[in-house]
Amino acid sequence: MTRAMRNELMTIRNVTRTPLELKLIERYRSPKSGETDLSAVSITKTFTGLWANTGKLHTTVLAQKSRAFVSEKKCVFIGPHQVSRTDIRSPDKSLREILRLTFDIDGEQYRVDVVPCRSNQFTTLASLSRDPCYNITAIYLSESSFLALFSSAHLQSWMQDLRDETLLSALSIPGTHNSATCHRALPSVRCQAVSPRLQLENGVRFFDIRVQVETPEDPKKDSLILVHSIFPISLTGTKYFREVVNDVLAFLSRNSSETVILCIKREGMGKGTDAHLCQILRDHYAGDFTIWFTEPRIPSLGEARHKIVLIRRFGLTGELKAACEGRGWCIDAAQWPDNTPNDMCASGDICIQDFYGVLSTKNIEKKLTYSKDHLERAAQRISVLPGTRFQVANENAKCPFYINFLSASNFWTVGCWPEKIAGKLTPAVVDYICREHHAGNLAADSAQERQGDGSTGIVVSDWVGNGGDWSLVRCIIGMNAKLMCEKNGPPLTNGLQ
């Protein structure tokens, strides 16, 4: 078999904790424009969110108006966290094929339609049962004929399936860089496509926020202006930190299983100091311990649920240095390593990849390499949970956050503006997480197992949700599957072994 032919055969990776069995493959012709309400063009726009919103509609139209020209029964078992290199030919774009795969999951039938196109695709598997037990996200990488399946469909409350005792730093957490910069602004200032509210609803749990003290001469006022470096984040009027906090608290009131990490840095112009910022945050925002976690340590998920966890990238005043019996206030990231591919904050609580010096498009590949390397560091860590075999050996070990910034920018180079860099980095990182992250040799017949939980750490990106594309968020959340196994016991087998 030639290399070209091998590349046409599909590979399926099961990143869930549940065994899957592929039972049926069917091949359809994509309908021509005018034959049906569903045109070939609309099918291939899945990466912009069409499948995410109307995936079941596509399945229904095909079932009612199309007839498979190939139908073949299969018996391909794919265990939890395993990869199967199948003999199934990927759909042929020149023939306008749609490949339908039907899986059995714990006695229930689920199916997904795979369409060849230039960009990655994501959808939720359509259940053929009335009351399905599972929600599975499928991401198809057309260039490599690779299908990855994740448990990451309940984006509003994805933390609910994780154990309270798990350290927050052990989780795979989607984050956004300059999270509130979704407004009309200079192209090098705007970093996000959608609002913080929509980010939360779609699974983001880490916000990077930059603020300027508006009235340092009057600390009784709570006004903190949202900025990006020295620039305002909107050309249509001043935006305030209070708006972001209100959105976060409203979200947490509806989703008590969740937590949101706010990483706050002082930027902008004016005479405001770190001391002013400390006082305003303590007096006007973070004084209520029932909704804010401000201890100078990494909490467990149980401690953090229904709360905002505060990471500070600013220094403390004398009074707050004495807080918590002299240990300080909030998780300390004040001594943040600048423009680094890999370094640790002085506190030891945060390991950072934040190389942003992409001065030309040639450096984007270097940024991607640094990002992949940091994903691998996060994956090798083992979460210490009560009652596990790792508890005694690791009870005194530090378990820092691994924060991995995919963002970079250069004002003077159009190809290095945030949106342009995100357009290259985001699909590349999605591809890496799906095919390589913590994969090792995970073939079904292999005894080799990778060490570590496979966490991604906190992955902080630009232009998340652009055009409805939440694939990066979904696959990051899906990498928590091994921690779910720790909570819920060994994976289900359903007699399929």
Tab-separated table of C-alpha atoms in Angstrom:
chain	number	residue	atom	x	y	z
A	1	MET	CA	0.000	0.000	0.000
A	2	THR	CA	1.399	3.373	-0.991
A	3	ARG	CA	1.841	6.236	1.457
A	4	ALA	CA	-0.890	8.220	-0.341
A	5	MET	CA	-3.328	5.329	0.036
A	6	ARG	CA	-2.507	4.937	3.736
A	7	ASN	CA	-3.224	8.606	4.305
A	8	GLU	CA	-6.725	8.109	2.888
A	9	LEU	CA	-7.619	5.570	5.573
A	10	MET	CA	-9.333	6.969	8.638
A	11	THR	CA	-7.883	6.960	12.123
A	12	ILE	CA	-10.270	7.271	15.079
A	13	ARG	CA	-9.164	8.335	18.560
A	14	ASN	CA	-11.430	7.804	21.562
A	15	VAL	CA	-10.546	10.455	24.166
A	16	THR	CA	-13.559	9.597	26.330
A	17	ARG	CA	-13.715	7.272	29.349
A	18	THR	CA	-16.274	5.061	27.610
A	19	PRO	CA	-15.581	2.257	25.106
A	20	LEU	CA	-16.996	2.729	21.631
A	21	GLU	CA	-17.774	0.251	18.877
A	22	LEU	CA	-18.117	1.305	15.258
A	23	LYS	CA	-21.038	-0.742	13.889
A	24	LEU	CA	-21.932	0.687	10.498
A	25	ILE	CA	-20.470	2.873	7.752
A	26	GLU	CA	-22.570	4.413	4.975
A	27	ARG	CA	-21.599	6.590	2.040
A	28	TYR	CA	-23.843	9.256	0.531
A	29	ARG	CA	-23.561	11.718	-2.294
A	30	SER	CA	-23.668	15.310	-1.121
A	31	PRO	CA	-26.816	16.815	-2.735
A	32	LYS	CA	-26.271	19.347	-5.467
A	33	SER	CA	-27.446	22.906	-4.938
A	34	GLY	CA	-31.130	23.079	-5.861
A	35	GLU	CA	-31.863	19.401	-5.173
A	36	THR	CA	-32.700	20.075	-1.543
A	37	ASP	CA	-32.724	22.878	0.999
A	38	LEU	CA	-29.340	21.627	2.176
A	39	SER	CA	-26.678	22.571	-0.378
A	40	ALA	CA	-23.211	21.134	-0.640
A	41	VAL	CA	-21.816	24.537	0.306
A	42	SER	CA	-23.740	24.722	3.558
A	43	ILE	CA	-22.608	21.247	4.558
A	44	THR	CA	-18.944	22.104	4.249
A	45	LYS	CA	-19.183	25.208	6.422
A	46	THR	CA	-19.165	23.124	9.573
A	47	PHE	CA	-16.068	24.782	11.030
A	48	THR	CA	-17.936	28.074	11.283
A	49	GLY	CA	-20.480	26.546	13.602
A	50	LEU	CA	-23.217	25.129	11.365
A	51	TRP	CA	-22.826	21.585	12.666
A	52	ALA	CA	-22.700	22.809	16.227
A	53	ASN	CA	-26.129	24.425	15.824
A	54	THR	CA	-27.872	22.226	13.277
A	55	GLY	CA	-25.959	18.950	13.143
A	56	LYS	CA	-29.085	16.876	13.742
A	57	LEU	CA	-30.861	18.728	10.938
A	58	HIS	CA	-28.151	17.594	8.502
A	59	THR	CA	-28.535	13.991	9.674
A	60	THR	CA	-32.347	14.172	9.319
A	61	VAL	CA	-32.207	15.580	5.779
A	62	LEU	CA	-29.857	12.837	4.649
A	63	ALA	CA	-31.978	10.145	6.266
A	64	GLN	CA	-35.151	11.372	4.615
A	65	LYS	CA	-33.949	12.396	1.188
A	66	SER	CA	-30.790	10.427	0.480
A	67	ARG	CA	-29.941	6.792	-0.091
A	68	ALA	CA	-26.548	5.356	0.766
A	69	PHE	CA	-24.667	3.960	-2.220
A	70	VAL	CA	-22.468	1.967	0.191
A	71	SER	CA	-23.569	0.370	3.460
A	72	GLU	CA	-21.185	-1.879	5.349
A	73	LYS	CA	-21.428	-3.420	8.802
A	74	LYS	CA	-18.345	-3.094	10.987
A	75	CYS	CA	-17.087	-4.322	14.328
A	76	VAL	CA	-14.324	-1.920	15.354
A	77	PHE	CA	-13.844	-1.663	19.120
A	78	ILE	CA	-12.064	1.445	20.410
A	79	GLY	CA	-11.368	1.426	24.126
A	80	PRO	CA	-11.093	4.490	26.355
A	81	HIS	CA	-8.073	6.672	25.450
A	82	GLN	CA	-7.191	4.446	22.494
A	83	VAL	CA	-6.559	4.998	18.796
A	84	SER	CA	-7.788	2.757	15.993
A	85	ARG	CA	-6.162	2.908	12.587
A	86	THR	CA	-9.006	1.576	10.470
A	87	ASP	CA	-9.323	0.224	6.937
A	88	ILE	CA	-12.112	2.737	6.225
A	89	ARG	CA	-11.462	5.022	3.299
A	90	SER	CA	-12.018	8.676	4.162
A	91	PRO	CA	-14.751	10.498	2.197
A	92	ASP	CA	-13.722	11.545	-1.288
A	93	LYS	CA	-14.158	15.259	-1.903
A	94	SER	CA	-14.011	14.844	-5.690
A	95	LEU	CA	-16.950	12.431	-5.488
A	96	ARG	CA	-18.850	14.758	-3.100
A	97	GLU	CA	-19.112	11.976	-0.517
A	98	ILE	CA	-20.561	12.162	2.956
A	99	LEU	CA	-19.383	9.363	5.230
A	100	ARG	CA	-21.809	8.389	7.984
A	101	LEU	CA	-20.419	6.440	10.948
A	102	THR	CA	-22.715	4.752	13.454
A	103	PHE	CA	-21.296	3.859	16.884
A	104	ASP	CA	-22.601	1.741	19.724
A	105	ILE	CA	-21.920	3.358	23.107
A	106	ASP	CA	-23.073	1.325	26.082
A	107	GLY	CA	-25.985	-0.109	24.109
A	108	GLU	CA	-27.048	3.201	22.533
A	109	GLN	CA	-26.611	4.181	18.882
A	110	TYR	CA	-24.911	7.433	17.868
A	111	ARG	CA	-23.879	8.650	14.459
A	112	VAL	CA	-21.813	11.345	12.822
A	113	ASP	CA	-21.570	12.553	9.220
A	114	VAL	CA	-18.051	13.258	8.009
A	115	VAL	CA	-17.611	15.712	5.142
A	116	PRO	CA	-14.277	16.400	3.404
A	117	CYS	CA	-13.274	20.055	3.362
A	118	ARG	CA	-10.172	22.196	3.756
A	119	SER	CA	-10.621	23.120	7.410
A	120	ASN	CA	-11.193	21.121	10.571
A	121	GLN	CA	-14.777	20.290	11.470
A	122	PHE	CA	-16.577	19.742	14.751
A	123	THR	CA	-20.031	18.523	15.652
A	124	THR	CA	-21.915	16.654	18.360
A	125	LEU	CA	-22.766	13.020	17.683
A	126	ALA	CA	-26.470	12.618	16.949
A	127	SER	CA	-28.184	10.095	19.207
A	128	LEU	CA	-30.684	7.624	17.799
A	129	SER	CA	-32.135	7.113	21.291
A	130	ARG	CA	-34.882	9.232	22.798
A	131	ASP	CA	-33.089	9.855	26.107
A	132	PRO	CA	-29.353	9.537	25.373
A	133	CYS	CA	-26.876	9.093	28.207
A	134	TYR	CA	-23.852	10.557	26.446
A	135	ASN	CA	-22.845	13.756	24.688
A	136	ILE	CA	-19.829	13.312	22.452
A	137	THR	CA	-18.016	15.955	20.431
A	138	ALA	CA	-16.436	14.839	17.160
A	139	ILE	CA	-13.598	16.783	15.543
A	140	TYR	CA	-12.599	15.697	12.047
A	141	LEU	CA	-9.215	16.682	10.651
A	142	SER	CA	-9.623	16.440	6.886
A	143	GLU	CA	-5.954	16.722	5.956
A	144	SER	CA	-4.997	13.682	8.031
A	145	SER	CA	-8.314	11.744	7.827
A	146	PHE	CA	-8.404	11.752	11.624
A	147	LEU	CA	-11.545	11.668	13.786
A	148	ALA	CA	-11.217	12.506	17.506
A	149	LEU	CA	-14.106	11.912	19.926
A	150	PHE	CA	-14.324	13.910	23.181
A	151	SER	CA	-16.732	14.121	26.109
A	152	SER	CA	-17.172	17.871	26.052
A	153	ALA	CA	-20.688	18.716	24.968
A	154	HIS	CA	-22.097	20.249	28.206
A	155	LEU	CA	-20.038	23.414	27.973
A	156	GLN	CA	-21.978	25.475	30.526
A	157	SER	CA	-21.315	23.042	33.367
A	158	TRP	CA	-18.434	20.831	32.326
A	159	MET	CA	-16.783	20.925	35.774
A	160	GLN	CA	-19.674	19.125	37.425
A	161	ASP	CA	-18.264	15.689	36.526
A	162	LEU	CA	-14.922	16.301	38.237
A	163	ARG	CA	-14.019	15.398	41.786
A	164	ASP	CA	-14.044	18.140	44.449
A	165	GLU	CA	-10.621	17.140	45.780
A	166	THR	CA	-8.902	17.694	42.429
A	167	LEU	CA	-6.550	20.658	42.473
A	168	LEU	CA	-7.692	23.387	40.103
A	169	SER	CA	-4.215	23.381	38.549
A	170	ALA	CA	-4.672	19.755	37.470
A	171	LEU	CA	-7.525	20.572	35.099
A	172	SER	CA	-7.467	21.276	31.380
A	173	ILE	CA	-8.977	24.751	31.222
A	174	PRO	CA	-9.801	26.902	28.180
A	175	GLY	CA	-8.851	30.549	28.607
A	176	THR	CA	-8.789	33.779	26.635
A	177	HIS	CA	-6.136	36.482	26.313
A	178	ASN	CA	-7.332	40.047	26.927
A	179	SER	CA	-10.723	38.460	27.374
A	180	ALA	CA	-12.857	41.606	27.208
A	181	THR	CA	-11.348	42.996	23.979
A	182	CYS	CA	-14.302	41.974	21.787
A	183	HIS	CA	-15.351	45.506	20.809
A	184	ARG	CA	-14.582	47.586	17.736
A	185	ALA	CA	-10.989	48.648	18.269
A	186	LEU	CA	-7.583	48.941	16.654
A	187	PRO	CA	-6.728	45.605	14.975
A	188	SER	CA	-3.729	45.066	17.235
A	189	VAL	CA	-5.843	45.812	20.323
A	190	ARG	CA	-8.820	43.580	19.659
A	191	CYS	CA	-8.105	39.976	20.648
A	192	GLN	CA	-11.545	38.368	20.943
A	193	ALA	CA	-14.451	37.672	18.602
A	194	VAL	CA	-17.213	37.321	21.192
A	195	SER	CA	-18.127	38.734	24.604
A	196	PRO	CA	-16.965	37.316	27.951
A	197	ARG	CA	-20.559	36.212	28.548
A	198	LEU	CA	-20.567	34.036	25.416
A	199	GLN	CA	-17.115	32.735	26.260
A	200	LEU	CA	-18.392	31.513	29.635
A	201	GLU	CA	-21.456	29.873	28.128
A	202	ASN	CA	-19.193	27.977	25.736
A	203	GLY	CA	-16.756	26.621	28.320
A	204	VAL	CA	-14.046	29.256	28.877
A	205	ARG	CA	-13.008	29.402	32.559
A	206	PHE	CA	-9.899	31.621	32.577
A	207	PHE	CA	-10.009	35.347	31.857
A	208	ASP	CA	-6.911	37.481	31.279
A	209	ILE	CA	-7.922	41.024	32.252
A	210	ARG	CA	-5.912	44.270	31.995
A	211	VAL	CA	-7.156	47.327	33.920
A	212	GLN	CA	-6.314	50.964	34.530
A	213	VAL	CA	-7.243	52.784	37.750
A	214	GLU	CA	-9.520	55.596	36.602
A	215	THR	CA	-9.511	57.803	39.724
A	216	PRO	CA	-6.411	57.072	41.832
A	217	GLU	CA	-7.078	60.252	43.817
A	218	ASP	CA	-10.394	58.818	45.041
A	219	PRO	CA	-10.119	55.145	46.100
A	220	LYS	CA	-13.751	55.189	47.242
A	221	LYS	CA	-14.698	54.796	43.597
A	222	ASP	CA	-14.582	51.319	42.097
A	223	SER	CA	-13.822	52.436	38.520
A	224	LEU	CA	-11.330	50.204	36.727
A	225	ILE	CA	-11.076	50.812	32.982
A	226	LEU	CA	-10.486	47.832	30.698
A	227	VAL	CA	-7.379	48.399	28.569
A	228	HIS	CA	-4.898	46.572	26.350
A	229	SER	CA	-1.450	47.982	27.029
A	230	ILE	CA	-1.932	51.778	26.888
A	231	PHE	CA	-4.988	51.575	24.631
A	232	PRO	CA	-8.702	51.513	25.470
A	233	ILE	CA	-10.362	48.300	24.327
A	234	SER	CA	-13.196	50.044	22.465
A	235	LEU	CA	-13.454	52.929	20.022
A	236	THR	CA	-17.108	53.415	20.972
A	237	GLY	CA	-16.688	54.330	24.647
A	238	THR	CA	-14.991	53.314	27.874
A	239	LYS	CA	-15.556	49.763	29.088
A	240	TYR	CA	-15.282	48.827	32.761
A	241	PHE	CA	-14.107	45.866	34.806
A	242	ARG	CA	-17.384	45.931	36.743
A	243	GLU	CA	-19.226	44.747	33.625
A	244	VAL	CA	-17.008	41.658	33.357
A	245	VAL	CA	-17.374	40.849	37.060
A	246	ASN	CA	-21.166	41.139	36.830
A	247	ASP	CA	-21.212	38.735	33.873
A	248	VAL	CA	-19.023	36.227	35.721
A	249	LEU	CA	-21.059	36.350	38.932
A	250	ALA	CA	-24.316	36.007	37.005
A	251	PHE	CA	-22.923	32.965	35.222
A	252	LEU	CA	-21.737	31.364	38.470
A	253	SER	CA	-25.131	31.953	40.087
A	254	ARG	CA	-26.667	29.826	37.302
A	255	ASN	CA	-23.885	27.209	37.268
A	256	SER	CA	-22.795	26.470	40.827
A	257	SER	CA	-20.502	23.606	39.775
A	258	GLU	CA	-18.183	25.995	37.944
A	259	THR	CA	-15.374	28.349	38.861
A	260	VAL	CA	-13.775	31.175	36.875
A	261	ILE	CA	-10.155	32.268	37.219
A	262	LEU	CA	-9.497	35.982	36.776
A	263	CYS	CA	-5.874	36.930	36.130
A	264	ILE	CA	-5.610	40.694	36.608
A	265	LYS	CA	-2.779	42.962	35.508
A	266	ARG	CA	-2.473	46.757	35.796
A	267	GLU	CA	-1.797	48.497	32.495
A	268	GLY	CA	-2.886	51.710	30.790
A	269	MET	CA	-1.897	55.303	31.454
A	270	GLY	CA	-2.395	57.707	34.327
A	271	LYS	CA	-1.134	57.846	37.913
A	272	GLY	CA	-2.720	54.657	39.230
A	273	THR	CA	-0.402	52.298	41.109
A	274	ASP	CA	-0.484	48.700	42.295
A	275	ALA	CA	-1.408	50.026	45.732
A	276	HIS	CA	-4.461	51.777	44.293
A	277	LEU	CA	-5.474	48.629	42.441
A	278	CYS	CA	-5.092	46.488	45.576
A	279	GLN	CA	-7.304	48.780	47.590
A	280	ILE	CA	-10.033	48.994	44.961
A	281	LEU	CA	-10.143	45.240	44.385
A	282	ARG	CA	-10.246	44.465	48.101
A	283	ASP	CA	-12.741	47.158	49.075
A	284	HIS	CA	-15.113	47.069	46.119
A	285	TYR	CA	-14.843	43.625	44.569
A	286	ALA	CA	-13.074	40.738	46.255
A	287	GLY	CA	-14.021	41.236	49.899
A	288	ASP	CA	-16.817	38.643	49.911
A	289	PHE	CA	-15.170	35.281	50.581
A	290	THR	CA	-18.341	33.401	49.637
A	291	ILE	CA	-17.899	34.372	45.973
A	292	TRP	CA	-14.165	35.172	45.739
A	293	PHE	CA	-11.190	32.926	46.509
A	294	THR	CA	-8.284	35.186	47.491
A	295	GLU	CA	-5.999	32.929	49.497
A	296	PRO	CA	-2.370	32.811	48.279
A	297	ARG	CA	-2.519	29.171	47.191
A	298	ILE	CA	-4.039	26.983	44.505
A	299	PRO	CA	-7.436	25.702	45.703
A	300	SER	CA	-9.127	22.412	45.081
A	301	LEU	CA	-12.052	22.437	42.702
A	302	GLY	CA	-14.427	21.961	45.618
A	303	GLU	CA	-13.071	25.081	47.328
A	304	ALA	CA	-13.345	27.077	44.117
A	305	ARG	CA	-16.812	26.082	42.903
A	306	HIS	CA	-19.263	28.982	42.591
A	307	LYS	CA	-16.371	31.435	43.134
A	308	ILE	CA	-13.985	33.670	41.259
A	309	VAL	CA	-10.358	32.662	41.834
A	310	LEU	CA	-8.043	35.655	41.692
A	311	ILE	CA	-4.524	35.550	40.237
A	312	ARG	CA	-2.710	38.860	40.644
A	313	ARG	CA	-0.064	40.231	38.326
A	314	PHE	CA	0.563	43.227	40.569
A	315	GLY	CA	2.387	43.883	43.823
A	316	LEU	CA	0.791	44.072	47.276
A	317	THR	CA	0.580	46.854	49.822
A	318	GLY	CA	1.948	46.291	53.312
A	319	GLU	CA	-1.469	45.531	54.759
A	320	LEU	CA	-2.277	42.854	52.211
A	321	LYS	CA	1.206	41.380	52.469
A	322	ALA	CA	0.248	40.503	56.040
A	323	ALA	CA	-3.010	38.806	55.018
A	324	CYS	CA	-3.525	35.080	55.544
A	325	GLU	CA	-1.096	34.988	58.479
A	326	GLY	CA	1.628	36.751	56.538
A	327	ARG	CA	1.360	34.629	53.381
A	328	GLY	CA	-0.171	37.436	51.345
A	329	TRP	CA	-3.268	37.870	49.217
A	330	CYS	CA	-4.355	35.971	46.080
A	331	ILE	CA	-2.336	33.602	43.917
A	332	ASP	CA	0.935	35.416	43.296
A	333	ALA	CA	1.987	36.057	39.694
A	334	ALA	CA	3.461	39.513	40.320
A	335	GLN	CA	6.934	38.486	39.135
A	336	TRP	CA	5.730	37.315	35.732
A	337	PRO	CA	8.547	36.169	33.415
A	338	ASP	CA	8.449	38.329	30.308
A	339	ASN	CA	8.274	36.973	26.754
A	340	THR	CA	9.271	33.487	27.851
A	341	PRO	CA	8.916	30.059	26.201
A	342	ASN	CA	9.031	28.362	29.615
A	343	ASP	CA	9.597	29.803	33.069
A	344	MET	CA	8.235	29.692	36.600
A	345	CYS	CA	6.833	32.597	38.584
A	346	ALA	CA	8.818	33.314	41.741
A	347	SER	CA	5.919	32.005	43.853
A	348	GLY	CA	6.235	28.570	42.234
A	349	ASP	CA	2.483	28.521	41.595
A	350	ILE	CA	2.530	29.202	37.849
A	351	CYS	CA	4.664	27.817	35.024
A	352	ILE	CA	4.321	30.035	31.963
A	353	GLN	CA	4.703	29.954	28.206
A	354	ASP	CA	4.110	33.538	27.089
A	355	PHE	CA	6.431	34.124	24.151
A	356	TYR	CA	4.771	37.010	22.329
A	357	GLY	CA	7.711	38.400	20.353
A	358	VAL	CA	6.421	37.287	16.966
A	359	LEU	CA	7.964	40.116	14.969
A	360	SER	CA	7.320	38.481	11.606
A	361	THR	CA	5.174	35.653	10.257
A	362	LYS	CA	8.300	33.464	10.169
A	363	ASN	CA	8.213	33.372	13.978
A	364	ILE	CA	4.694	31.921	14.148
A	365	GLU	CA	6.116	28.427	13.742
A	366	LYS	CA	8.455	29.064	16.693
A	367	LYS	CA	5.461	30.167	18.766
A	368	LEU	CA	3.619	26.974	17.806
A	369	THR	CA	6.590	24.850	18.890
A	370	TYR	CA	6.738	26.584	22.269
A	371	SER	CA	2.989	26.079	22.701
A	372	LYS	CA	3.203	22.348	21.928
A	373	ASP	CA	6.146	21.910	24.284
A	374	HIS	CA	4.196	23.502	27.126
A	375	LEU	CA	1.188	21.281	26.425
A	376	GLU	CA	3.493	18.304	26.788
A	377	ARG	CA	4.836	19.560	30.136
A	378	ALA	CA	1.307	19.889	31.459
A	379	ALA	CA	0.375	16.420	30.206
A	380	GLN	CA	3.150	14.670	32.092
A	381	ARG	CA	1.952	15.822	35.505
A	382	ILE	CA	0.000	13.434	37.741
A	383	SER	CA	-2.864	14.813	39.790
A	384	VAL	CA	-2.690	13.912	43.461
A	385	LEU	CA	-6.097	12.709	44.629
A	386	PRO	CA	-6.977	11.288	48.073
A	387	GLY	CA	-7.005	7.517	48.036
A	388	THR	CA	-4.885	7.115	44.876
A	389	ARG	CA	-1.546	5.365	44.655
A	390	PHE	CA	0.157	8.710	43.980
A	391	GLN	CA	-0.998	10.417	47.185
A	392	VAL	CA	1.729	9.280	49.562
A	393	ALA	CA	4.613	9.740	47.109
A	394	ASN	CA	3.461	13.171	45.969
A	395	GLU	CA	1.728	14.706	48.971
A	396	ASN	CA	4.406	17.392	49.343
A	397	ALA	CA	4.926	18.022	45.638
A	398	LYS	CA	4.095	21.383	44.121
A	399	CYS	CA	1.332	21.290	41.535
A	400	PRO	CA	1.522	24.638	39.701
A	401	PHE	CA	-0.742	25.998	37.022
A	402	TYR	CA	0.668	25.489	33.535
A	403	ILE	CA	-0.489	28.590	31.650
A	404	ASN	CA	0.064	28.441	27.904
A	405	PHE	CA	-0.532	31.623	25.902
A	406	LEU	CA	-1.250	31.037	22.214
A	407	SER	CA	-1.417	34.800	21.720
A	408	ALA	CA	1.147	37.091	20.117
A	409	SER	CA	1.089	40.338	18.178
A	410	ASN	CA	3.135	42.894	16.295
A	411	PHE	CA	1.408	46.200	15.571
A	412	TRP	CA	3.648	46.952	12.563
A	413	THR	CA	3.038	43.663	10.701
A	414	VAL	CA	-0.480	42.938	9.428
A	415	GLY	CA	0.187	39.194	9.333
A	416	CYS	CA	1.072	39.315	13.036
A	417	TRP	CA	-2.056	40.990	14.347
A	418	PRO	CA	-3.928	38.863	16.940
A	419	GLU	CA	-6.635	37.650	14.552
A	420	LYS	CA	-4.090	36.644	11.901
A	421	ILE	CA	-1.890	34.719	14.324
A	422	ALA	CA	-4.909	33.014	15.889
A	423	GLY	CA	-6.044	31.970	12.415
A	424	LYS	CA	-2.849	29.940	12.078
A	425	LEU	CA	-2.168	28.832	15.644
A	426	THR	CA	-5.667	27.749	16.671
A	427	PRO	CA	-6.235	25.066	13.981
A	428	ALA	CA	-2.655	23.855	14.406
A	429	VAL	CA	-3.104	23.415	18.165
A	430	VAL	CA	-6.482	21.713	17.644
A	431	ASP	CA	-4.759	19.298	15.264
A	432	TYR	CA	-1.983	18.673	17.794
A	433	ILE	CA	-4.326	18.034	20.731
A	434	CYS	CA	-6.509	15.684	18.680
A	435	ARG	CA	-3.731	13.628	17.112
A	436	GLU	CA	-0.668	13.899	19.349
A	437	HIS	CA	-1.322	15.352	22.800
A	438	HIS	CA	-0.609	12.628	25.348
A	439	ALA	CA	-1.197	10.065	22.620
A	440	GLY	CA	2.047	8.086	22.644
A	441	ASN	CA	1.392	4.622	21.276
A	442	LEU	CA	-2.300	4.264	22.035
A	443	ALA	CA	-3.201	1.687	19.421
A	444	ALA	CA	-5.783	-0.776	20.691
A	445	ASP	CA	-3.277	-3.643	20.601
A	446	SER	CA	-0.528	-1.729	22.416
A	447	ALA	CA	0.381	-2.207	26.083
A	448	GLN	CA	2.278	1.076	26.219
A	449	GLU	CA	0.655	3.797	28.328
A	450	ARG	CA	1.701	7.400	28.615
A	451	GLN	CA	2.543	8.743	32.054
A	452	GLY	CA	0.570	11.629	33.495
A	453	ASP	CA	-3.041	12.752	33.374
A	454	GLY	CA	-2.844	14.231	29.893
A	455	SER	CA	-3.859	17.698	31.067
A	456	THR	CA	-3.398	20.641	28.726
A	457	GLY	CA	-3.106	23.094	31.605
A	458	ILE	CA	-4.693	26.497	30.987
A	459	VAL	CA	-4.620	27.263	27.268
A	460	VAL	CA	-5.081	30.991	26.651
A	461	SER	CA	-5.999	32.002	23.118
A	462	ASP	CA	-7.219	34.818	20.882
A	463	TRP	CA	-10.372	35.023	18.749
A	464	VAL	CA	-12.072	32.064	20.425
A	465	GLY	CA	-15.526	31.352	19.003
A	466	ASN	CA	-14.795	33.254	15.812
A	467	GLY	CA	-17.554	32.347	13.356
A	468	GLY	CA	-18.920	29.781	15.815
A	469	ASP	CA	-15.666	27.801	16.017
A	470	TRP	CA	-15.388	26.361	19.539
A	471	SER	CA	-13.323	23.319	18.543
A	472	LEU	CA	-10.287	24.374	20.603
A	473	VAL	CA	-12.403	24.851	23.724
A	474	ARG	CA	-14.131	21.508	23.229
A	475	CYS	CA	-10.973	19.458	22.823
A	476	ILE	CA	-9.294	21.175	25.816
A	477	ILE	CA	-12.274	20.338	28.040
A	478	GLY	CA	-12.300	16.819	26.633
A	479	MET	CA	-8.752	16.218	27.867
A	480	ASN	CA	-10.123	16.066	31.440
A	481	ALA	CA	-11.341	12.533	30.703
A	482	LYS	CA	-8.673	10.806	32.790
A	483	LEU	CA	-9.563	12.936	35.815
A	484	MET	CA	-13.184	11.900	35.299
A	485	CYS	CA	-12.013	8.299	35.413
A	486	GLU	CA	-10.356	8.974	38.781
A	487	LYS	CA	-13.631	10.342	40.112
A	488	ASN	CA	-16.001	7.755	38.696
A	489	GLY	CA	-13.911	4.597	38.877
A	490	PRO	CA	-12.634	2.431	36.028
A	491	PRO	CA	-14.017	2.964	32.519
A	492	LEU	CA	-17.237	1.216	31.558
A	493	THR	CA	-16.730	-1.951	29.509
A	494	ASN	CA	-20.298	-3.118	28.682
A	495	GLY	CA	-18.949	-6.574	27.890
A	496	LEU	CA	-17.176	-5.354	24.755
A	497	GLN	CA	-13.642	-6.309	25.758
